[in-house]
Amino acid sequence: MFKKLDILDEKEKVLREKCEDVVFPMSKDDKKLIQRMIDHLTNSQIEELSIKYDLRPGMGLAAPQLGINKRFFVVVHEYEEGKFNNYVIVNPKIVSYSEELIYASTGEGCLSVERDVEGIVPRYARITIEGFDEHGNPVRFRAREELSIAFQHEYDHLDGILFYDRIDKDDPFKDEDKMRMI
Ligand code: ZN
């Protein structure tokens, strides 16, 4: 039986804190939560289910958005129409990144931010990220484009950073011409 998650709003203090490393083995509760994050994100990207369960579409969630001050996040990426890859990354480290910067043409959104924020959020076009899955097995992913943005967005949450912190307040479209729009 699917039960939607209570996602914290940007005003909550836990969203501004630096999260703590996870010590393995992960608790049963945390593992259960990870499965619920996957289900929530997947359903939110399937139109029929997003309507049925009243879910805002989103591709990523980080633990602090659910009130958990720990370093892990989940990304559910629709790589082809109706086909999803799940990424669970615990204690992530971005081990390399491209020089090239990109930004999302539609701006970034966040399930904790219930308003549109205009402006450019500069992100690396390609990154390599390492960490562990929920069982403690090492994982390593190379991501580009949309998936690279999603990983960087979620990684930021673990340091208490929200996407609009990276938008220039005086000039939200600053350096537009120095980055590639995707
Ligand atoms: Zn977010």
PDB file of C-alpha atoms and ligand atoms in Angstrom:
ATOM      1  CA  MET A   1       0.000   0.000   0.000  1.00  0.00           C
ATOM      2  CA  PHE A   2       1.539   3.279  -1.076  1.00  0.00           C
ATOM      3  CA  LYS A   3       1.671   6.109   1.423  1.00  0.00           C
ATOM      4  CA  LYS A   4       3.074   9.424   0.299  1.00  0.00           C
ATOM      5  CA  LEU A   5       5.969  10.952   2.215  1.00  0.00           C
ATOM      6  CA  ASP A   6       5.751  14.077   4.343  1.00  0.00           C
ATOM      7  CA  ILE A   7       8.360  16.274   2.751  1.00  0.00           C
ATOM      8  CA  LEU A   8       9.657  19.166   4.825  1.00  0.00           C
ATOM      9  CA  ASP A   9       9.363  22.722   3.613  1.00  0.00           C
ATOM     10  CA  GLU A  10      12.411  24.925   2.990  1.00  0.00           C
ATOM     11  CA  LYS A  11      11.684  26.877   6.181  1.00  0.00           C
ATOM     12  CA  GLU A  12      12.571  23.867   8.381  1.00  0.00           C
ATOM     13  CA  LYS A  13      15.940  24.211  10.093  1.00  0.00           C
ATOM     14  CA  VAL A  14      17.118  20.650   9.347  1.00  0.00           C
ATOM     15  CA  LEU A  15      17.289  21.628   5.675  1.00  0.00           C
ATOM     16  CA  ARG A  16      20.027  24.112   6.533  1.00  0.00           C
ATOM     17  CA  GLU A  17      22.221  21.786   8.537  1.00  0.00           C
ATOM     18  CA  LYS A  18      25.252  19.813   7.466  1.00  0.00           C
ATOM     19  CA  CYS A  19      24.314  16.137   7.657  1.00  0.00           C
ATOM     20  CA  GLU A  20      26.292  13.429   9.424  1.00  0.00           C
ATOM     21  CA  ASP A  21      27.993  10.470   7.752  1.00  0.00           C
ATOM     22  CA  VAL A  22      26.023   7.237   7.847  1.00  0.00           C
ATOM     23  CA  VAL A  23      27.542   4.441   9.931  1.00  0.00           C
ATOM     24  CA  PHE A  24      26.874   0.966   8.511  1.00  0.00           C
ATOM     25  CA  PRO A  25      24.869  -1.157   8.842  1.00  0.00           C
ATOM     26  CA  MET A  26      22.006   1.210   8.143  1.00  0.00           C
ATOM     27  CA  SER A  27      19.035   0.915  10.446  1.00  0.00           C
ATOM     28  CA  LYS A  28      15.922  -0.927   9.284  1.00  0.00           C
ATOM     29  CA  ASP A  29      14.015   2.344   9.497  1.00  0.00           C
ATOM     30  CA  ASP A  30      16.453   4.125   7.205  1.00  0.00           C
ATOM     31  CA  LYS A  31      16.320   1.272   4.688  1.00  0.00           C
ATOM     32  CA  LYS A  32      12.537   1.335   4.793  1.00  0.00           C
ATOM     33  CA  LEU A  33      12.602   5.072   4.257  1.00  0.00           C
ATOM     34  CA  ILE A  34      14.855   4.646   1.211  1.00  0.00           C
ATOM     35  CA  GLN A  35      12.323   2.260  -0.350  1.00  0.00           C
ATOM     36  CA  ARG A  36       9.549   4.757   0.331  1.00  0.00           C
ATOM     37  CA  MET A  37      11.628   7.532  -1.271  1.00  0.00           C
ATOM     38  CA  ILE A  38      12.059   5.387  -4.392  1.00  0.00           C
ATOM     39  CA  ASP A  39       8.327   4.600  -4.532  1.00  0.00           C
ATOM     40  CA  HIS A  40       7.339   8.211  -3.961  1.00  0.00           C
ATOM     41  CA  LEU A  41       9.662   9.565  -6.651  1.00  0.00           C
ATOM     42  CA  THR A  42       8.723   6.885  -9.159  1.00  0.00           C
ATOM     43  CA  ASN A  43       4.987   7.379  -8.671  1.00  0.00           C
ATOM     44  CA  SER A  44       5.400  11.145  -8.844  1.00  0.00           C
ATOM     45  CA  GLN A  45       6.825  10.813 -12.354  1.00  0.00           C
ATOM     46  CA  ILE A  46       3.979   8.612 -13.615  1.00  0.00           C
ATOM     47  CA  GLU A  47       1.208  11.050 -14.477  1.00  0.00           C
ATOM     48  CA  GLU A  48      -1.709   8.821 -13.566  1.00  0.00           C
ATOM     49  CA  LEU A  49      -0.240   8.008 -10.142  1.00  0.00           C
ATOM     50  CA  SER A  50       0.903  11.550  -9.456  1.00  0.00           C
ATOM     51  CA  ILE A  51      -2.722  12.641  -9.887  1.00  0.00           C
ATOM     52  CA  LYS A  52      -4.137   9.714  -7.933  1.00  0.00           C
ATOM     53  CA  TYR A  53      -1.850  10.316  -4.936  1.00  0.00           C
ATOM     54  CA  ASP A  54      -1.507  14.096  -5.338  1.00  0.00           C
ATOM     55  CA  LEU A  55       2.285  14.053  -5.771  1.00  0.00           C
ATOM     56  CA  ARG A  56       4.425  16.859  -7.123  1.00  0.00           C
ATOM     57  CA  PRO A  57       6.702  15.337  -9.763  1.00  0.00           C
ATOM     58  CA  GLY A  58      10.312  15.119  -8.659  1.00  0.00           C
ATOM     59  CA  MET A  59      13.360  13.016  -9.442  1.00  0.00           C
ATOM     60  CA  GLY A  60      15.326  13.334  -6.219  1.00  0.00           C
ATOM     61  CA  LEU A  61      15.027  13.452  -2.456  1.00  0.00           C
ATOM     62  CA  ALA A  62      17.676  13.802   0.219  1.00  0.00           C
ATOM     63  CA  ALA A  63      17.368  12.514   3.785  1.00  0.00           C
ATOM     64  CA  PRO A  64      17.149  15.976   5.420  1.00  0.00           C
ATOM     65  CA  GLN A  65      14.000  16.698   3.392  1.00  0.00           C
ATOM     66  CA  LEU A  66      12.426  13.949   5.483  1.00  0.00           C
ATOM     67  CA  GLY A  67      13.868  15.242   8.741  1.00  0.00           C
ATOM     68  CA  ILE A  68      16.809  12.831   8.808  1.00  0.00           C
ATOM     69  CA  ASN A  69      20.164  14.496   9.348  1.00  0.00           C
ATOM     70  CA  LYS A  70      22.187  11.846   7.498  1.00  0.00           C
ATOM     71  CA  ARG A  71      24.205  11.806   4.304  1.00  0.00           C
ATOM     72  CA  PHE A  72      22.160   9.868   1.793  1.00  0.00           C
ATOM     73  CA  PHE A  73      19.885  10.606  -1.119  1.00  0.00           C
ATOM     74  CA  VAL A  74      17.792   8.892  -3.775  1.00  0.00           C
ATOM     75  CA  VAL A  75      17.398   9.810  -7.442  1.00  0.00           C
ATOM     76  CA  VAL A  76      14.879   8.125  -9.739  1.00  0.00           C
ATOM     77  CA  HIS A  77      15.776   8.933 -13.316  1.00  0.00           C
ATOM     78  CA  GLU A  78      13.414   8.327 -16.227  1.00  0.00           C
ATOM     79  CA  TYR A  79      16.018   7.473 -18.833  1.00  0.00           C
ATOM     80  CA  GLU A  80      13.437   6.448 -21.415  1.00  0.00           C
ATOM     81  CA  GLU A  81       9.688   6.990 -21.540  1.00  0.00           C
ATOM     82  CA  GLY A  82       8.268   4.947 -18.646  1.00  0.00           C
ATOM     83  CA  LYS A  83      11.641   3.401 -17.716  1.00  0.00           C
ATOM     84  CA  PHE A  84      13.380   4.348 -14.501  1.00  0.00           C
ATOM     85  CA  ASN A  85      16.786   3.839 -12.923  1.00  0.00           C
ATOM     86  CA  ASN A  86      17.055   4.170  -9.157  1.00  0.00           C
ATOM     87  CA  TYR A  87      20.158   5.575  -7.537  1.00  0.00           C
ATOM     88  CA  VAL A  88      20.678   5.292  -3.796  1.00  0.00           C
ATOM     89  CA  ILE A  89      23.869   7.012  -2.695  1.00  0.00           C
ATOM     90  CA  VAL A  90      25.039   6.962   0.909  1.00  0.00           C
ATOM     91  CA  ASN A  91      28.003   9.076   2.090  1.00  0.00           C
ATOM     92  CA  PRO A  92      28.500  10.417  -1.448  1.00  0.00           C
ATOM     93  CA  LYS A  93      31.687  12.077  -2.698  1.00  0.00           C
ATOM     94  CA  ILE A  94      31.987  13.880  -6.016  1.00  0.00           C
ATOM     95  CA  VAL A  95      35.394  12.596  -7.114  1.00  0.00           C
ATOM     96  CA  SER A  96      35.674  14.372 -10.458  1.00  0.00           C
ATOM     97  CA  TYR A  97      33.803  16.883 -12.556  1.00  0.00           C
ATOM     98  CA  SER A  98      33.928  18.503 -15.970  1.00  0.00           C
ATOM     99  CA  GLU A  99      35.110  21.990 -16.607  1.00  0.00           C
ATOM    100  CA  GLU A 100      32.017  22.563 -18.683  1.00  0.00           C
ATOM    101  CA  LEU A 101      29.059  24.062 -16.839  1.00  0.00           C
ATOM    102  CA  ILE A 102      25.393  23.611 -17.692  1.00  0.00           C
ATOM    103  CA  TYR A 103      22.063  24.776 -16.339  1.00  0.00           C
ATOM    104  CA  ALA A 104      18.489  23.566 -16.636  1.00  0.00           C
ATOM    105  CA  SER A 105      16.465  25.641 -19.100  1.00  0.00           C
ATOM    106  CA  THR A 106      13.379  25.404 -16.913  1.00  0.00           C
ATOM    107  CA  GLY A 107      15.305  26.348 -13.783  1.00  0.00           C
ATOM    108  CA  GLU A 108      15.604  23.862 -10.946  1.00  0.00           C
ATOM    109  CA  GLY A 109      12.787  22.708  -8.738  1.00  0.00           C
ATOM    110  CA  CYS A 110      12.780  21.109  -5.341  1.00  0.00           C
ATOM    111  CA  LEU A 111      10.103  19.150  -3.507  1.00  0.00           C
ATOM    112  CA  SER A 112      10.834  21.296  -0.443  1.00  0.00           C
ATOM    113  CA  VAL A 113      10.390  24.580  -2.314  1.00  0.00           C
ATOM    114  CA  GLU A 114       6.775  25.248  -3.191  1.00  0.00           C
ATOM    115  CA  ARG A 115       7.355  28.212  -5.461  1.00  0.00           C
ATOM    116  CA  ASP A 116       9.084  28.997  -8.710  1.00  0.00           C
ATOM    117  CA  VAL A 117      12.517  30.535  -8.406  1.00  0.00           C
ATOM    118  CA  GLU A 118      13.932  32.024 -11.582  1.00  0.00           C
ATOM    119  CA  GLY A 119      17.575  32.097 -12.480  1.00  0.00           C
ATOM    120  CA  ILE A 120      20.579  30.088 -13.461  1.00  0.00           C
ATOM    121  CA  VAL A 121      21.944  27.378 -11.187  1.00  0.00           C
ATOM    122  CA  PRO A 122      25.410  26.551 -12.541  1.00  0.00           C
ATOM    123  CA  ARG A 123      26.203  22.825 -12.465  1.00  0.00           C
ATOM    124  CA  TYR A 124      28.979  20.631 -13.806  1.00  0.00           C
ATOM    125  CA  ALA A 125      27.972  18.982 -17.076  1.00  0.00           C
ATOM    126  CA  ARG A 126      29.530  15.686 -16.000  1.00  0.00           C
ATOM    127  CA  ILE A 127      30.521  14.282 -12.640  1.00  0.00           C
ATOM    128  CA  THR A 128      31.739  11.041 -11.160  1.00  0.00           C
ATOM    129  CA  ILE A 129      30.246  10.292  -7.788  1.00  0.00           C
ATOM    130  CA  GLU A 130      31.203   7.557  -5.349  1.00  0.00           C
ATOM    131  CA  GLY A 131      29.573   6.292  -2.211  1.00  0.00           C
ATOM    132  CA  PHE A 132      27.728   3.246  -0.928  1.00  0.00           C
ATOM    133  CA  ASP A 133      24.347   1.686  -1.451  1.00  0.00           C
ATOM    134  CA  GLU A 134      21.996   1.060   1.476  1.00  0.00           C
ATOM    135  CA  HIS A 135      23.698  -2.294   2.166  1.00  0.00           C
ATOM    136  CA  GLY A 136      27.153  -0.741   2.418  1.00  0.00           C
ATOM    137  CA  ASN A 137      28.413  -1.900  -0.980  1.00  0.00           C
ATOM    138  CA  PRO A 138      30.572   0.665  -2.776  1.00  0.00           C
ATOM    139  CA  VAL A 139      28.965   2.350  -5.785  1.00  0.00           C
ATOM    140  CA  ARG A 140      30.358   4.659  -8.424  1.00  0.00           C
ATOM    141  CA  PHE A 141      28.341   6.479 -11.086  1.00  0.00           C
ATOM    142  CA  ARG A 142      29.252   8.698 -13.957  1.00  0.00           C
ATOM    143  CA  ALA A 143      26.470  11.137 -14.687  1.00  0.00           C
ATOM    144  CA  ARG A 144      25.911  13.716 -17.349  1.00  0.00           C
ATOM    145  CA  GLU A 145      23.293  16.319 -18.216  1.00  0.00           C
ATOM    146  CA  GLU A 146      20.044  16.036 -16.265  1.00  0.00           C
ATOM    147  CA  LEU A 147      21.282  13.223 -14.024  1.00  0.00           C
ATOM    148  CA  SER A 148      24.447  15.158 -13.224  1.00  0.00           C
ATOM    149  CA  ILE A 149      22.308  18.150 -12.168  1.00  0.00           C
ATOM    150  CA  ALA A 150      20.101  15.913 -10.013  1.00  0.00           C
ATOM    151  CA  PHE A 151      23.099  14.401  -8.191  1.00  0.00           C
ATOM    152  CA  GLN A 152      24.609  17.826  -7.513  1.00  0.00           C
ATOM    153  CA  HIS A 153      21.244  19.195  -6.321  1.00  0.00           C
ATOM    154  CA  GLU A 154      20.774  16.307  -3.875  1.00  0.00           C
ATOM    155  CA  TYR A 155      24.398  16.378  -2.758  1.00  0.00           C
ATOM    156  CA  ASP A 156      23.963  20.061  -1.866  1.00  0.00           C
ATOM    157  CA  HIS A 157      21.047  19.170   0.424  1.00  0.00           C
ATOM    158  CA  LEU A 158      23.452  17.148   2.581  1.00  0.00           C
ATOM    159  CA  ASP A 159      25.439  20.327   3.199  1.00  0.00           C
ATOM    160  CA  GLY A 160      22.341  22.394   3.918  1.00  0.00           C
ATOM    161  CA  ILE A 161      22.450  24.128   0.538  1.00  0.00           C
ATOM    162  CA  LEU A 162      19.297  24.823  -1.500  1.00  0.00           C
ATOM    163  CA  PHE A 163      19.435  25.342  -5.248  1.00  0.00           C
ATOM    164  CA  TYR A 164      18.547  29.027  -5.129  1.00  0.00           C
ATOM    165  CA  ASP A 165      21.578  29.726  -2.924  1.00  0.00           C
ATOM    166  CA  ARG A 166      23.562  29.250  -6.146  1.00  0.00           C
ATOM    167  CA  ILE A 167      21.557  31.845  -8.104  1.00  0.00           C
ATOM    168  CA  ASP A 168      23.110  35.294  -8.182  1.00  0.00           C
ATOM    169  CA  LYS A 169      20.714  37.532  -6.258  1.00  0.00           C
ATOM    170  CA  ASP A 170      21.505  40.735  -8.133  1.00  0.00           C
ATOM    171  CA  ASP A 171      21.677  39.139 -11.564  1.00  0.00           C
ATOM    172  CA  PRO A 172      19.840  35.775 -11.703  1.00  0.00           C
ATOM    173  CA  PHE A 173      20.880  35.179 -15.310  1.00  0.00           C
ATOM    174  CA  LYS A 174      24.535  36.118 -14.832  1.00  0.00           C
ATOM    175  CA  ASP A 175      27.070  34.293 -17.039  1.00  0.00           C
ATOM    176  CA  GLU A 176      24.282  32.719 -19.082  1.00  0.00           C
ATOM    177  CA  ASP A 177      26.503  32.812 -22.158  1.00  0.00           C
ATOM    178  CA  LYS A 178      29.328  30.963 -20.397  1.00  0.00           C
ATOM    179  CA  MET A 179      27.257  27.850 -19.791  1.00  0.00           C
ATOM    180  CA  ARG A 180      25.295  25.414 -21.883  1.00  0.00           C
ATOM    181  CA  MET A 181      21.552  25.304 -21.413  1.00  0.00           C
ATOM    182  CA  ILE A 182      20.019  21.852 -21.326  1.00  0.00           C
TER     183      ILE A 182
HETATM  184 ZN    ZN B   1      15.767  19.639  -3.511  1.00  0.00          ZN
END
